[in-house]
CSV table of C-alpha atoms in Angstrom, one decimal:
chain,number,residue,atom,x,y,z
J,1061,MET,CA,24.4,-24.9,30.5
J,1062,ILE,CA,27.6,-26.0,28.8
J,1063,PHE,CA,25.9,-25.9,25.4
J,1064,ARG,CA,24.5,-22.5,26.1
J,1065,ALA,CA,27.9,-21.2,27.1
J,1066,LEU,CA,29.6,-22.5,24.0
J,1067,THR,CA,26.8,-20.9,21.9
J,1068,CYS,CA,27.5,-17.5,23.6
J,1069,LEU,CA,31.2,-17.9,23.0
J,1070,ALA,CA,30.6,-18.7,19.3
J,1071,VAL,CA,28.5,-15.6,18.9
J,1072,LEU,CA,31.1,-13.4,20.6
J,1073,ALA,CA,33.8,-14.9,18.4
J,1074,VAL,CA,31.8,-14.0,15.3
J,1075,LEU,CA,31.1,-10.5,16.5
J,1076,GLY,CA,34.8,-10.0,17.5
J,1077,THR,CA,35.9,-11.1,14.0
J,1078,GLY,CA,33.5,-8.6,12.4
J,1079,GLN,CA,34.9,-5.8,14.5
J,1080,ALA,CA,38.5,-6.7,13.9
J,1081,HIS,CA,38.2,-6.8,10.1
J,1082,ALA,CA,36.5,-3.7,8.7
J,1083,SER,CA,34.9,-4.0,5.3
J,1084,PRO,CA,36.5,-2.3,2.3
J,1085,ALA,CA,33.5,0.1,2.3
J,1086,SER,CA,34.1,1.1,5.9
J,1087,ALA,CA,37.8,1.8,5.2
J,1088,SER,CA,36.8,3.8,2.2
J,1089,ASN,CA,34.3,5.9,4.2
J,1090,ALA,CA,37.0,6.5,6.8
J,1091,ARG,CA,39.4,7.9,4.2
J,1092,VAL,CA,36.7,10.1,2.7
J,1093,GLU,CA,35.8,11.5,6.2
J,1094,ALA,CA,39.5,12.1,6.9
J,1095,GLN,CA,39.8,14.0,3.6
J,1096,ALA,CA,36.7,16.0,4.4
J,1097,ASP,CA,38.2,17.0,7.8
J,1098,THR,CA,41.4,18.3,6.1
J,1099,PRO,CA,41.1,22.1,5.7
J,1100,SER,CA,41.6,23.6,2.2
J,1101,PRO,CA,44.6,25.7,1.3
J,1102,THR,CA,42.4,28.7,1.3
J,1103,ASP,CA,41.1,28.1,4.8
J,1104,LEU,CA,44.7,27.9,6.1
J,1105,ARG,CA,45.8,31.0,4.2
J,1106,LEU,CA,42.9,33.0,5.7
J,1107,SER,CA,44.4,32.2,9.1
J,1108,LEU,CA,47.4,34.4,8.3
J,1109,VAL,CA,45.5,37.6,8.5
J,1110,GLY,CA,47.4,40.1,10.8
J,1111,ARG,CA,50.7,41.8,11.2
J,1112,TRP,CA,54.1,40.0,10.8
J,1113,SER,CA,57.7,41.0,11.2
J,1114,GLY,CA,60.9,39.2,10.2
J,1115,ALA,CA,63.5,39.0,7.4
J,1116,LEU,CA,63.8,38.1,3.7
J,1117,GLY,CA,66.8,35.9,3.0
J,1118,TYR,CA,68.1,35.4,-0.5
J,1119,ARG,CA,71.1,33.7,-2.0
J,1120,ASP,CA,73.5,35.8,-4.1
J,1121,TYR,CA,74.1,34.1,-7.4
J,1122,GLN,CA,77.8,35.0,-7.6
J,1123,SER,CA,79.0,34.5,-4.1
J,1124,ASN,CA,76.4,31.9,-3.1
J,1125,ARG,CA,76.1,33.7,0.3
J,1126,LEU,CA,72.8,34.2,2.1
J,1127,PHE,CA,71.8,37.8,2.7
J,1128,GLU,CA,68.9,39.0,4.9
J,1129,ILE,CA,67.0,42.2,4.9
J,1130,PRO,CA,64.3,43.2,7.5
J,1131,VAL,CA,60.6,43.0,6.4
J,1132,THR,CA,57.3,43.8,7.9
J,1133,THR,CA,54.1,42.4,6.4
J,1134,THR,CA,50.4,43.0,6.9
J,1135,ILE,CA,47.9,40.5,5.5
J,1136,GLU,CA,44.3,41.4,5.0
J,1137,ALA,CA,41.4,39.3,3.8
J,1138,LEU,CA,38.4,40.7,1.9
J,1139,PRO,CA,34.9,39.6,2.9
J,1140,ASP,CA,34.6,37.3,-0.1
J,1141,GLY,CA,36.9,34.8,1.7
J,1142,LEU,CA,39.0,34.3,-1.4
J,1143,THR,CA,41.0,37.5,-1.8
J,1144,LEU,CA,44.1,38.3,0.2
J,1145,ILE,CA,46.1,41.6,0.2
J,1146,ARG,CA,49.6,41.4,1.4
J,1147,ARG,CA,51.6,44.6,2.0
J,1148,SER,CA,55.3,44.2,2.7
J,1149,LEU,CA,57.9,46.8,3.5
J,1150,PHE,CA,61.5,45.7,2.9
J,1151,ASP,CA,64.3,47.7,4.5
J,1152,ASP,CA,67.1,47.5,1.9
J,1153,GLY,CA,69.4,50.1,3.6
J,1154,PRO,CA,69.2,53.8,4.5
J,1155,ASP,CA,66.6,55.6,2.4
J,1156,LYS,CA,65.9,52.4,0.4
J,1157,PRO,CA,62.4,51.3,1.5
J,1158,VAL,CA,60.8,48.9,-0.9
J,1159,TRP,CA,57.1,48.4,-0.8
J,1160,ILE,CA,55.5,45.3,-2.5
J,1161,THR,CA,51.8,44.8,-2.5
J,1162,THR,CA,50.5,41.4,-3.5
J,1163,VAL,CA,46.9,40.8,-4.3
J,1164,SER,CA,45.8,37.1,-4.6
J,1165,LEU,CA,42.6,35.4,-5.5
J,1166,ASP,CA,42.0,31.7,-4.6
J,1167,ASP,CA,40.0,29.2,-6.6
J,1168,ARG,CA,38.8,26.7,-4.0
J,1169,ALA,CA,37.5,24.1,-6.5
J,1170,ALA,CA,40.7,24.1,-8.5
J,1171,ALA,CA,43.0,24.6,-5.5
J,1172,THR,CA,44.9,27.3,-7.4
J,1173,VAL,CA,45.8,30.9,-6.5
J,1174,THR,CA,46.2,33.8,-9.0
J,1175,SER,CA,48.3,36.7,-7.8
J,1176,ALA,CA,50.0,39.9,-8.9
J,1177,ALA,CA,52.7,41.8,-7.1
J,1178,PHE,CA,52.8,45.6,-7.4
J,1179,ARG,CA,56.1,47.4,-6.9
J,1180,ALA,CA,57.0,50.9,-8.1
J,1181,GLY,CA,59.1,50.8,-11.3
J,1182,ARG,CA,58.5,47.1,-12.0
J,1183,PRO,CA,56.1,45.5,-14.5
J,1184,VAL,CA,53.1,43.7,-13.1
J,1185,GLU,CA,52.8,40.0,-14.1
J,1186,PRO,CA,50.1,37.7,-13.0
J,1187,LEU,CA,51.1,34.4,-11.5
J,1188,VAL,CA,49.0,31.2,-11.2
J,1189,GLU,CA,50.1,28.5,-8.7
J,1190,THR,CA,48.6,25.2,-7.7
J,1191,MET,CA,48.2,24.7,-3.9
J,1192,SER,CA,48.4,21.5,-1.8
J,1193,VAL,CA,48.1,20.9,1.9
J,1194,HIS,CA,50.7,19.0,3.8
J,1195,ASP,CA,51.3,18.0,7.5
J,1196,VAL,CA,48.3,19.7,9.1
J,1197,ARG,CA,48.3,19.2,12.9
J,1198,ASP,CA,46.0,22.0,13.8
J,1199,GLY,CA,45.0,25.6,12.8
J,1200,THR,CA,48.5,27.0,13.7
J,1201,HIS,CA,50.7,24.1,12.6
J,1202,TRP,CA,50.5,23.3,8.9
J,1203,THR,CA,52.3,23.4,5.5
J,1204,VAL,CA,51.0,24.6,2.1
J,1205,VAL,CA,53.1,23.9,-1.0
J,1206,TYR,CA,52.7,26.2,-4.1
J,1207,ARG,CA,53.9,25.1,-7.5
J,1208,THR,CA,54.2,26.8,-10.9
J,1209,VAL,CA,56.5,27.1,-14.0
J,1210,GLY,CA,58.4,30.3,-14.5
J,1211,ILE,CA,61.8,31.7,-15.3
J,1212,ASP,CA,65.0,31.3,-13.2
J,1213,GLY,CA,68.3,32.5,-14.4
J,1214,ASP,CA,66.8,33.3,-17.9
J,1215,ALA,CA,65.7,29.6,-18.3
J,1216,PRO,CA,62.3,27.9,-17.8
J,1217,ALA,CA,62.1,26.4,-14.3
J,1218,ASP,CA,59.8,24.5,-12.0
J,1219,ILE,CA,59.2,26.8,-8.9
J,1220,ARG,CA,58.1,25.5,-5.5
J,1221,VAL,CA,57.3,27.6,-2.5
J,1222,THR,CA,56.8,25.8,0.8
J,1223,GLU,CA,54.9,27.9,3.4
J,1224,THR,CA,54.9,26.6,6.9
J,1225,LEU,CA,53.1,28.0,10.0
J,1226,ASP,CA,54.5,26.8,13.3
J,1227,GLY,CA,52.6,28.6,16.0
J,1228,LEU,CA,53.5,32.2,15.7
J,1229,THR,CA,56.3,31.6,13.1
J,1230,LEU,CA,55.7,31.7,9.4
J,1231,THR,CA,58.4,30.6,6.9
J,1232,SER,CA,58.2,30.5,3.1
J,1233,VAL,CA,61.0,28.8,1.2
J,1234,LYS,CA,61.4,29.1,-2.5
J,1235,ASP,CA,63.2,26.3,-4.5
J,1236,VAL,CA,63.7,26.0,-8.2
J,1237,ARG,CA,64.8,23.3,-10.7
J,1238,PRO,CA,65.1,23.0,-14.5
J,1239,VAL,CA,61.7,22.0,-16.0
J,1240,GLY,CA,61.4,18.2,-16.0
J,1241,ALA,CA,64.4,17.6,-13.7
J,1242,ASP,CA,64.2,15.1,-10.8
J,1243,ASP,CA,63.8,16.0,-7.2
J,1244,ALA,CA,67.6,16.0,-6.6
J,1245,ALA,CA,67.8,19.1,-8.8
J,1246,TRP,CA,65.8,21.4,-6.4
J,1247,ALA,CA,67.9,24.4,-5.4
J,1248,PHE,CA,67.2,27.0,-2.8
J,1249,ARG,CA,66.6,30.6,-4.0
J,1250,ASN,CA,65.1,32.6,-1.1
J,1251,GLN,CA,63.1,32.5,2.1
J,1252,THR,CA,61.0,34.6,4.3
J,1253,ARG,CA,61.0,34.2,8.1
J,1254,LEU,CA,58.1,36.0,9.9
J,1255,THR,CA,56.8,36.2,13.4
J,1256,ARG,CA,53.3,37.2,14.2
J,1257,VAL,CA,53.0,40.6,15.9
J,1258,THR,CA,50.7,40.3,18.8
J,1259,GLU,CA,49.1,43.3,20.5
């Protein structure tokens, strides 16, 4: 009986050791499964379809003050699941409505988005941005970061837009820095704060 009990304890100890120390292959599989469960930037962007209302805030270059103007936005997705149409109306004072319509096309495989903004009296220039997903808690709490290289203050600049959905609130913050500068050089340029309009 004593021998049999010791044998059982030895077997349990071996099994316990095996469970406590996962193999490298198991750990790798767990990481792959976690990555597979993470939604793509496109999936998250498609969840923004609907009507939104809020304000555009921008920093004046001379006074360094933050100004805000009201904005209403409608986001529509086409059946292809890749194209978004964003129509925004900015209230820039009496008799000064500004309409901007942005059409974007996602590339799921490359995690990029190509977009063009249309505004009366302004040239249309295509923009290509890379997209990365950050801090996903669920379908209504996540962050997507967009990056590209463009022009800021007549000089080449890295441009970063951080889009965060927190329940019914959507914020987009644009930061810029000189090309190749370190993270300390990021400077705020503008932001959009929107709240989903529910029926």
